[in-house]
Amino acid sequence: MSAENGKNGTPDTPAGSTPPTGPRPEPLRFYGTTWVNHDNGYAARRAGLAVGSLAAAAAACFVLRIAYQGLQIADIGSFVSLLMIVMFAICSALAFRHTWSGFTSRPDPDRQASLRGLLAVGFVGSLLAYFFRTFTEAPGEKLHRAEYDKAREDYEKRTTRRSGNPSKKRRR
C-alpha cells in the first residue's frame, strides 16, 4: 500500500522503482489522468458522464416538480409558488454560470464557501453546465492542461539549463 505524498493526492512511487521525472498531471474527478492522452476509455467516460449528468438534472427537475405540486396542494398562495419558481430559476442560472467559469479558472475558496448555499439550491444549473461542457472536453480539462503544460515547460527549462560540466565553462 503506497502512501500519498501530499501533492495533488498522487501516490508515492513503490520501493525499488524509479520516480517519474517532471511534474505529474492533476487527476480530474471521474477521469483520473486519462485526460492527458485521451486514453483508457476517456471518450466512453465523457459520453457516460454526459448522459449521467443530464439524467441527474432531469431527475432533479422531476423532484422539484413534485415539491411544487406539494405547495399547490397545500394551497399556500400563488405569491409563494411564484417566489419558489423565481428562486430556483435564479439560483440555477447563477450556479450554471459559476460552474461554467470554474472550468476555465480556479475559483476563489472564500467566494466558493460563501456561495455554497446558492449552489446547493441551484444544483440543476451545475448539472446542466457539466452536461454541456462534456461536449467539448472533460470539465476542467482546458484549465488543467494549461497548468500541466506550463509546469512541464518550466521543468524542461530548469533541467536543460543545467546541462554540461560547470568546471569546463569558459571564463570571460
PDB file of N, CA, C and O in Angstrom, residues 20-73:
ATOM      1  N   PRO A  20       8.967   9.107 -11.327  1.00  0.00           N
ATOM      2  CA  PRO A  20       8.767   9.738 -12.630  1.00  0.00           C
ATOM      3  C   PRO A  20       9.461  11.094 -12.672  1.00  0.00           C
ATOM      4  O   PRO A  20       9.563  11.783 -11.657  1.00  0.00           O
ATOM      5  N   THR A  21       9.969  11.449 -13.840  1.00  0.00           N
ATOM      6  CA  THR A  21      10.633  12.731 -13.964  1.00  0.00           C
ATOM      7  C   THR A  21       9.630  13.778 -14.379  1.00  0.00           C
ATOM      8  O   THR A  21       8.733  13.519 -15.178  1.00  0.00           O
ATOM      9  N   GLY A  22       9.775  14.941 -13.830  1.00  0.00           N
ATOM     10  CA  GLY A  22       8.919  16.056 -14.187  1.00  0.00           C
ATOM     11  C   GLY A  22       7.631  16.092 -13.401  1.00  0.00           C
ATOM     12  O   GLY A  22       7.365  15.240 -12.559  1.00  0.00           O
ATOM     13  N   PRO A  23       6.834  17.087 -13.688  1.00  0.00           N
ATOM     14  CA  PRO A  23       5.555  17.233 -12.972  1.00  0.00           C
ATOM     15  C   PRO A  23       4.557  16.157 -13.385  1.00  0.00           C
ATOM     16  O   PRO A  23       4.610  15.641 -14.493  1.00  0.00           O
ATOM     17  N   ARG A  24       3.683  15.823 -12.463  1.00  0.00           N
ATOM     18  CA  ARG A  24       2.634  14.843 -12.735  1.00  0.00           C
ATOM     19  C   ARG A  24       1.314  15.574 -12.928  1.00  0.00           C
ATOM     20  O   ARG A  24       1.043  16.557 -12.250  1.00  0.00           O
ATOM     21  N   PRO A  25       0.465  15.093 -13.829  1.00  0.00           N
ATOM     22  CA  PRO A  25      -0.827  15.756 -14.053  1.00  0.00           C
ATOM     23  C   PRO A  25      -1.758  15.578 -12.862  1.00  0.00           C
ATOM     24  O   PRO A  25      -1.723  14.548 -12.180  1.00  0.00           O
ATOM     25  N   GLU A  26      -2.562  16.588 -12.623  1.00  0.00           N
ATOM     26  CA  GLU A  26      -3.546  16.529 -11.549  1.00  0.00           C
ATOM     27  C   GLU A  26      -4.761  15.742 -12.045  1.00  0.00           C
ATOM     28  O   GLU A  26      -5.281  16.016 -13.123  1.00  0.00           O
ATOM     29  N   PRO A  27      -5.213  14.757 -11.286  1.00  0.00           N
ATOM     30  CA  PRO A  27      -6.365  13.970 -11.751  1.00  0.00           C
ATOM     31  C   PRO A  27      -7.662  14.775 -11.699  1.00  0.00           C
ATOM     32  O   PRO A  27      -7.859  15.587 -10.799  1.00  0.00           O
ATOM     33  N   LEU A  28      -8.518  14.553 -12.679  1.00  0.00           N
ATOM     34  CA  LEU A  28      -9.846  15.150 -12.701  1.00  0.00           C
ATOM     35  C   LEU A  28     -10.849  14.165 -12.120  1.00  0.00           C
ATOM     36  O   LEU A  28     -10.689  12.949 -12.282  1.00  0.00           O
ATOM     37  N   ARG A  29     -11.888  14.675 -11.483  1.00  0.00           N
ATOM     38  CA  ARG A  29     -12.917  13.811 -10.937  1.00  0.00           C
ATOM     39  C   ARG A  29     -13.569  13.027 -12.071  1.00  0.00           C
ATOM     40  O   ARG A  29     -13.901  13.578 -13.109  1.00  0.00           O
ATOM     41  N   PHE A  30     -13.736  11.742 -11.867  1.00  0.00           N
ATOM     42  CA  PHE A  30     -14.313  10.769 -12.804  1.00  0.00           C
ATOM     43  C   PHE A  30     -13.384  10.407 -13.963  1.00  0.00           C
ATOM     44  O   PHE A  30     -13.636   9.447 -14.662  1.00  0.00           O
ATOM     45  N   TYR A  31     -12.324  11.169 -14.205  1.00  0.00           N
ATOM     46  CA  TYR A  31     -11.446  10.915 -15.338  1.00  0.00           C
ATOM     47  C   TYR A  31     -10.053  10.470 -14.920  1.00  0.00           C
ATOM     48  O   TYR A  31      -9.341   9.890 -15.722  1.00  0.00           O
ATOM     49  N   GLY A  32      -9.657  10.770 -13.710  1.00  0.00           N
ATOM     50  CA  GLY A  32      -8.293  10.480 -13.290  1.00  0.00           C
ATOM     51  C   GLY A  32      -7.325  11.280 -14.141  1.00  0.00           C
ATOM     52  O   GLY A  32      -7.517  12.476 -14.352  1.00  0.00           O
ATOM     53  N   THR A  33      -6.305  10.632 -14.658  1.00  0.00           N
ATOM     54  CA  THR A  33      -5.350  11.309 -15.536  1.00  0.00           C
ATOM     55  C   THR A  33      -5.523  10.885 -16.995  1.00  0.00           C
ATOM     56  O   THR A  33      -4.634  11.122 -17.814  1.00  0.00           O
ATOM     57  N   THR A  34      -6.658  10.297 -17.329  1.00  0.00           N
ATOM     58  CA  THR A  34      -6.882   9.884 -18.717  1.00  0.00           C
ATOM     59  C   THR A  34      -7.031  11.081 -19.643  1.00  0.00           C
ATOM     60  O   THR A  34      -6.924  10.931 -20.857  1.00  0.00           O
ATOM     61  N   TRP A  35      -7.266  12.272 -19.091  1.00  0.00           N
ATOM     62  CA  TRP A  35      -7.432  13.470 -19.916  1.00  0.00           C
ATOM     63  C   TRP A  35      -6.131  13.879 -20.579  1.00  0.00           C
ATOM     64  O   TRP A  35      -6.153  14.603 -21.572  1.00  0.00           O
ATOM     65  N   VAL A  36      -4.999  13.441 -20.080  1.00  0.00           N
ATOM     66  CA  VAL A  36      -3.717  13.862 -20.631  1.00  0.00           C
ATOM     67  C   VAL A  36      -3.540  13.329 -22.055  1.00  0.00           C
ATOM     68  O   VAL A  36      -3.256  14.081 -22.982  1.00  0.00           O
ATOM     69  N   ASN A  37      -3.717  12.034 -22.244  1.00  0.00           N
ATOM     70  CA  ASN A  37      -3.522  11.407 -23.559  1.00  0.00           C
ATOM     71  C   ASN A  37      -4.825  10.932 -24.193  1.00  0.00           C
ATOM     72  O   ASN A  37      -4.795  10.291 -25.248  1.00  0.00           O
ATOM     73  N   HIS A  38      -5.947  11.174 -23.547  1.00  0.00           N
ATOM     74  CA  HIS A  38      -7.261  10.722 -24.018  1.00  0.00           C
ATOM     75  C   HIS A  38      -7.255   9.210 -24.256  1.00  0.00           C
ATOM     76  O   HIS A  38      -7.677   8.723 -25.305  1.00  0.00           O
ATOM     77  N   ASP A  39      -6.782   8.475 -23.252  1.00  0.00           N
ATOM     78  CA  ASP A  39      -6.702   7.021 -23.356  1.00  0.00           C
ATOM     79  C   ASP A  39      -7.496   6.360 -22.233  1.00  0.00           C
ATOM     80  O   ASP A  39      -8.100   7.034 -21.412  1.00  0.00           O
ATOM     81  N   ASN A  40      -7.490   5.040 -22.210  1.00  0.00           N
ATOM     82  CA  ASN A  40      -8.141   4.239 -21.167  1.00  0.00           C
ATOM     83  C   ASN A  40      -9.621   4.573 -20.994  1.00  0.00           C
ATOM     84  O   ASN A  40     -10.098   4.773 -19.885  1.00  0.00           O
ATOM     85  N   GLY A  41     -10.342   4.655 -22.079  1.00  0.00           N
ATOM     86  CA  GLY A  41     -11.781   4.863 -22.002  1.00  0.00           C
ATOM     87  C   GLY A  41     -12.213   6.300 -21.796  1.00  0.00           C
ATOM     88  O   GLY A  41     -13.301   6.554 -21.302  1.00  0.00           O
ATOM     89  N   TYR A  42     -11.384   7.238 -22.176  1.00  0.00           N
ATOM     90  CA  TYR A  42     -11.695   8.661 -21.990  1.00  0.00           C
ATOM     91  C   TYR A  42     -12.989   9.038 -22.708  1.00  0.00           C
ATOM     92  O   TYR A  42     -13.872   9.680 -22.131  1.00  0.00           O
ATOM     93  N   ALA A  43     -13.139   8.647 -23.971  1.00  0.00           N
ATOM     94  CA  ALA A  43     -14.341   9.006 -24.744  1.00  0.00           C
ATOM     95  C   ALA A  43     -15.590   8.362 -24.142  1.00  0.00           C
ATOM     96  O   ALA A  43     -16.641   9.002 -24.061  1.00  0.00           O
ATOM     97  N   ALA A  44     -15.481   7.126 -23.709  1.00  0.00           N
ATOM     98  CA  ALA A  44     -16.627   6.449 -23.095  1.00  0.00           C
ATOM     99  C   ALA A  44     -17.015   7.128 -21.782  1.00  0.00           C
ATOM    100  O   ALA A  44     -18.205   7.261 -21.478  1.00  0.00           O
ATOM    101  N   ARG A  45     -16.028   7.566 -21.020  1.00  0.00           N
ATOM    102  CA  ARG A  45     -16.326   8.282 -19.775  1.00  0.00           C
ATOM    103  C   ARG A  45     -17.037   9.593 -20.064  1.00  0.00           C
ATOM    104  O   ARG A  45     -17.986   9.946 -19.366  1.00  0.00           O
ATOM    105  N   ARG A  46     -16.550  10.319 -21.072  1.00  0.00           N
ATOM    106  CA  ARG A  46     -17.200  11.585 -21.423  1.00  0.00           C
ATOM    107  C   ARG A  46     -18.641  11.355 -21.832  1.00  0.00           C
ATOM    108  O   ARG A  46     -19.540  12.078 -21.399  1.00  0.00           O
ATOM    109  N   ALA A  47     -18.879  10.358 -22.662  1.00  0.00           N
ATOM    110  CA  ALA A  47     -20.245  10.064 -23.103  1.00  0.00           C
ATOM    111  C   ALA A  47     -21.116   9.619 -21.930  1.00  0.00           C
ATOM    112  O   ALA A  47     -22.253  10.087 -21.773  1.00  0.00           O
ATOM    113  N   GLY A  48     -20.584   8.754 -21.107  1.00  0.00           N
ATOM    114  CA  GLY A  48     -21.338   8.267 -19.952  1.00  0.00           C
ATOM    115  C   GLY A  48     -21.650   9.368 -18.956  1.00  0.00           C
ATOM    116  O   GLY A  48     -22.763   9.433 -18.411  1.00  0.00           O
ATOM    117  N   LEU A  49     -20.694  10.241 -18.717  1.00  0.00           N
ATOM    118  CA  LEU A  49     -20.928  11.334 -17.777  1.00  0.00           C
ATOM    119  C   LEU A  49     -21.869  12.380 -18.345  1.00  0.00           C
ATOM    120  O   LEU A  49     -22.618  13.016 -17.595  1.00  0.00           O
ATOM    121  N   ALA A  50     -21.870  12.565 -19.653  1.00  0.00           N
ATOM    122  CA  ALA A  50     -22.837  13.488 -20.265  1.00  0.00           C
ATOM    123  C   ALA A  50     -24.252  12.958 -20.066  1.00  0.00           C
ATOM    124  O   ALA A  50     -25.151  13.688 -19.640  1.00  0.00           O
ATOM    125  N   VAL A  51     -24.444  11.682 -20.350  1.00  0.00           N
ATOM    126  CA  VAL A  51     -25.758  11.071 -20.170  1.00  0.00           C
ATOM    127  C   VAL A  51     -26.147  11.076 -18.689  1.00  0.00           C
ATOM    128  O   VAL A  51     -27.289  11.400 -18.330  1.00  0.00           O
ATOM    129  N   GLY A  52     -25.193  10.754 -17.832  1.00  0.00           N
ATOM    130  CA  GLY A  52     -25.468  10.714 -16.395  1.00  0.00           C
ATOM    131  C   GLY A  52     -25.835  12.066 -15.818  1.00  0.00           C
ATOM    132  O   GLY A  52     -26.767  12.181 -15.007  1.00  0.00           O
ATOM    133  N   SER A  53     -25.116  13.112 -16.224  1.00  0.00           N
ATOM    134  CA  SER A  53     -25.434  14.440 -15.693  1.00  0.00           C
ATOM    135  C   SER A  53     -26.766  14.945 -16.219  1.00  0.00           C
ATOM    136  O   SER A  53     -27.523  15.601 -15.490  1.00  0.00           O
ATOM    137  N   LEU A  54     -27.095  14.625 -17.466  1.00  0.00           N
ATOM    138  CA  LEU A  54     -28.403  15.015 -17.996  1.00  0.00           C
ATOM    139  C   LEU A  54     -29.522  14.247 -17.290  1.00  0.00           C
ATOM    140  O   LEU A  54     -30.564  14.823 -16.956  1.00  0.00           O
ATOM    141  N   ALA A  55     -29.314  12.968 -17.046  1.00  0.00           N
ATOM    142  CA  ALA A  55     -30.310  12.168 -16.329  1.00  0.00           C
ATOM    143  C   ALA A  55     -30.491  12.676 -14.900  1.00  0.00           C
ATOM    144  O   ALA A  55     -31.624  12.751 -14.395  1.00  0.00           O
ATOM    145  N   ALA A  56     -29.383  13.054 -14.250  1.00  0.00           N
ATOM    146  CA  ALA A  56     -29.477  13.592 -12.889  1.00  0.00           C
ATOM    147  C   ALA A  56     -30.215  14.933 -12.886  1.00  0.00           C
ATOM    148  O   ALA A  56     -31.019  15.204 -11.985  1.00  0.00           O
ATOM    149  N   ALA A  57     -29.985  15.766 -13.897  1.00  0.00           N
ATOM    150  CA  ALA A  57     -30.692  17.044 -13.996  1.00  0.00           C
ATOM    151  C   ALA A  57     -32.182  16.810 -14.236  1.00  0.00           C
ATOM    152  O   ALA A  57     -33.026  17.494 -13.646  1.00  0.00           O
ATOM    153  N   ALA A  58     -32.526  15.841 -15.087  1.00  0.00           N
ATOM    154  CA  ALA A  58     -33.937  15.533 -15.334  1.00  0.00           C
ATOM    155  C   ALA A  58     -34.606  14.995 -14.073  1.00  0.00           C
ATOM    156  O   ALA A  58     -35.747  15.376 -13.758  1.00  0.00           O
ATOM    157  N   ALA A  59     -33.910  14.134 -13.350  1.00  0.00           N
ATOM    158  CA  ALA A  59     -34.461  13.609 -12.099  1.00  0.00           C
ATOM    159  C   ALA A  59     -34.641  14.730 -11.080  1.00  0.00           C
ATOM    160  O   ALA A  59     -35.639  14.761 -10.344  1.00  0.00           O
ATOM    161  N   ALA A  60     -33.691  15.664 -11.037  1.00  0.00           N
ATOM    162  CA  ALA A  60     -33.798  16.790 -10.110  1.00  0.00           C
ATOM    163  C   ALA A  60     -34.987  17.673 -10.460  1.00  0.00           C
ATOM    164  O   ALA A  60     -35.717  18.139  -9.571  1.00  0.00           O
ATOM    165  N   CYS A  61     -35.212  17.891 -11.748  1.00  0.00           N
ATOM    166  CA  CYS A  61     -36.382  18.682 -12.170  1.00  0.00           C
ATOM    167  C   CYS A  61     -37.674  17.963 -11.805  1.00  0.00           C
ATOM    168  O   CYS A  61     -38.658  18.609 -11.418  1.00  0.00           O
ATOM    169  N   PHE A  62     -37.688  16.648 -11.906  1.00  0.00           N
ATOM    170  CA  PHE A  62     -38.869  15.872 -11.519  1.00  0.00           C
ATOM    171  C   PHE A  62     -39.138  16.024 -10.024  1.00  0.00           C
ATOM    172  O   PHE A  62     -40.282  16.213  -9.599  1.00  0.00           O
ATOM    173  N   VAL A  63     -38.098  15.972  -9.215  1.00  0.00           N
ATOM    174  CA  VAL A  63     -38.251  16.146  -7.769  1.00  0.00           C
ATOM    175  C   VAL A  63     -38.741  17.561  -7.452  1.00  0.00           C
ATOM    176  O   VAL A  63     -39.611  17.747  -6.579  1.00  0.00           O
ATOM    177  N   LEU A  64     -38.211  18.555  -8.155  1.00  0.00           N
ATOM    178  CA  LEU A  64     -38.671  19.933  -7.938  1.00  0.00           C
ATOM    179  C   LEU A  64     -40.139  20.087  -8.343  1.00  0.00           C
ATOM    180  O   LEU A  64     -40.889  20.834  -7.707  1.00  0.00           O
ATOM    181  N   ARG A  65     -40.541  19.395  -9.382  1.00  0.00           N
ATOM    182  CA  ARG A  65     -41.955  19.454  -9.795  1.00  0.00           C
ATOM    183  C   ARG A  65     -42.854  18.853  -8.721  1.00  0.00           C
ATOM    184  O   ARG A  65     -43.926  19.372  -8.427  1.00  0.00           O
ATOM    185  N   ILE A  66     -42.431  17.750  -8.145  1.00  0.00           N
ATOM    186  CA  ILE A  66     -43.210  17.135  -7.063  1.00  0.00           C
ATOM    187  C   ILE A  66     -43.300  18.094  -5.875  1.00  0.00           C
ATOM    188  O   ILE A  66     -44.363  18.236  -5.260  1.00  0.00           O
ATOM    189  N   ALA A  67     -42.190  18.771  -5.572  1.00  0.00           N
ATOM    190  CA  ALA A  67     -42.206  19.753  -4.474  1.00  0.00           C
ATOM    191  C   ALA A  67     -43.161  20.901  -4.793  1.00  0.00           C
ATOM    192  O   ALA A  67     -43.914  21.366  -3.922  1.00  0.00           O
ATOM    193  N   TYR A  68     -43.163  21.349  -6.027  1.00  0.00           N
ATOM    194  CA  TYR A  68     -44.067  22.428  -6.436  1.00  0.00           C
ATOM    195  C   TYR A  68     -45.521  21.970  -6.340  1.00  0.00           C
ATOM    196  O   TYR A  68     -46.389  22.725  -5.879  1.00  0.00           O
ATOM    197  N   GLN A  69     -45.807  20.751  -6.757  1.00  0.00           N
ATOM    198  CA  GLN A  69     -47.166  20.233  -6.642  1.00  0.00           C
ATOM    199  C   GLN A  69     -47.588  20.108  -5.177  1.00  0.00           C
ATOM    200  O   GLN A  69     -48.753  20.319  -4.842  1.00  0.00           O
ATOM    201  N   GLY A  70     -46.630  19.794  -4.315  1.00  0.00           N
ATOM    202  CA  GLY A  70     -46.925  19.767  -2.881  1.00  0.00           C
ATOM    203  C   GLY A  70     -47.315  21.137  -2.361  1.00  0.00           C
ATOM    204  O   GLY A  70     -48.215  21.265  -1.519  1.00  0.00           O
ATOM    205  N   LEU A  71     -46.654  22.169  -2.854  1.00  0.00           N
ATOM    206  CA  LEU A  71     -47.027  23.527  -2.460  1.00  0.00           C
ATOM    207  C   LEU A  71     -48.414  23.894  -2.995  1.00  0.00           C
ATOM    208  O   LEU A  71     -49.182  24.589  -2.327  1.00  0.00           O
ATOM    209  N   GLN A  72     -48.735  23.442  -4.195  1.00  0.00           N
ATOM    210  CA  GLN A  72     -50.064  23.707  -4.748  1.00  0.00           C
ATOM    211  C   GLN A  72     -51.144  22.990  -3.941  1.00  0.00           C
ATOM    212  O   GLN A  72     -52.216  23.555  -3.699  1.00  0.00           O
ATOM    213  N   ILE A  73     -50.869  21.766  -3.537  1.00  0.00           N
ATOM    214  CA  ILE A  73     -51.827  21.018  -2.724  1.00  0.00           C
ATOM    215  C   ILE A  73     -52.018  21.703  -1.368  1.00  0.00           C
ATOM    216  O   ILE A  73     -53.131  21.769  -0.844  1.00  0.00           O
TER     217      ILE A  73
END
